[in-house]
């Protein structure tokens, strides 16, 4: 049975300097005047499907029931498919390119129900070109869903298992090391890694050692002590490992950027080991540099 939705959430790499986001809003409201729209973010780095996918995962548990349109689409106009995926037994529909962007959020929302390729042009805008699917395909489809058009009318059914999988990396346990990756650096310089507190060995103490690759170092790496903390305020003047608001560990400083201090960013590898009993970790300084 068709369901009428009231809300559309948007996530894109469009930025806000151009008219792209405003036009997407306008198309949705023109077709479905009752629809409310929330902009999750339009600040994803251009073409960065991985970053968009992670931002969508961080957001999906908080969006209202309704339609989620996510567009980070470097393959727009090519043979990549445009899809709509039902989740939560119809509580929501995720709309966007089939390039791995939607898959992790779909999984977090309980997995896909029905899924369709958006190949019915009845529910698209006529377009002078093929490079703005957000305006011409995804926005009108979202609006028609809000008006009660059933998912099955929007295009051809597709097996959800045939959709492009996501590319979010998993941590590795090798010997006494946990090999992790920086997933996200927020605007404060906190570096979220792909490890939850429960994934660290229970025998490890409160002080860990963080190893970072550094080709400029004689040893090819640097080591820093990090202390497990519950809040930023507990970190003091060192480096802390804090469980963030999404339940993952983040490498942080108190009121400063850990990314800048450590010279790390999204996609960089970090290696954690138990630090209790380890040699003190010092940061070299050069005398006479005031």
Short mmCIF file of C-alpha atoms in Angstrom, two decimals, residues 207 274-280:
data_model
loop_
_atom_site.label_atom_id
_atom_site.label_comp_id
_atom_site.label_asym_id
_atom_site.label_seq_id
_atom_site.Cartn_x
_atom_site.Cartn_y
_atom_site.Cartn_z
CA UNK A 207 47.09 4.59 28.64
CA UNK A 274 48.52 -1.22 25.14
CA UNK A 275 50.68 1.52 26.61
CA UNK A 276 50.96 0.38 30.21
CA UNK A 277 54.58 -0.27 30.97
CA UNK A 278 55.78 1.13 27.67
CA UNK A 279 58.75 3.46 27.46
CA UNK A 280 57.73 7.10 27.89
#
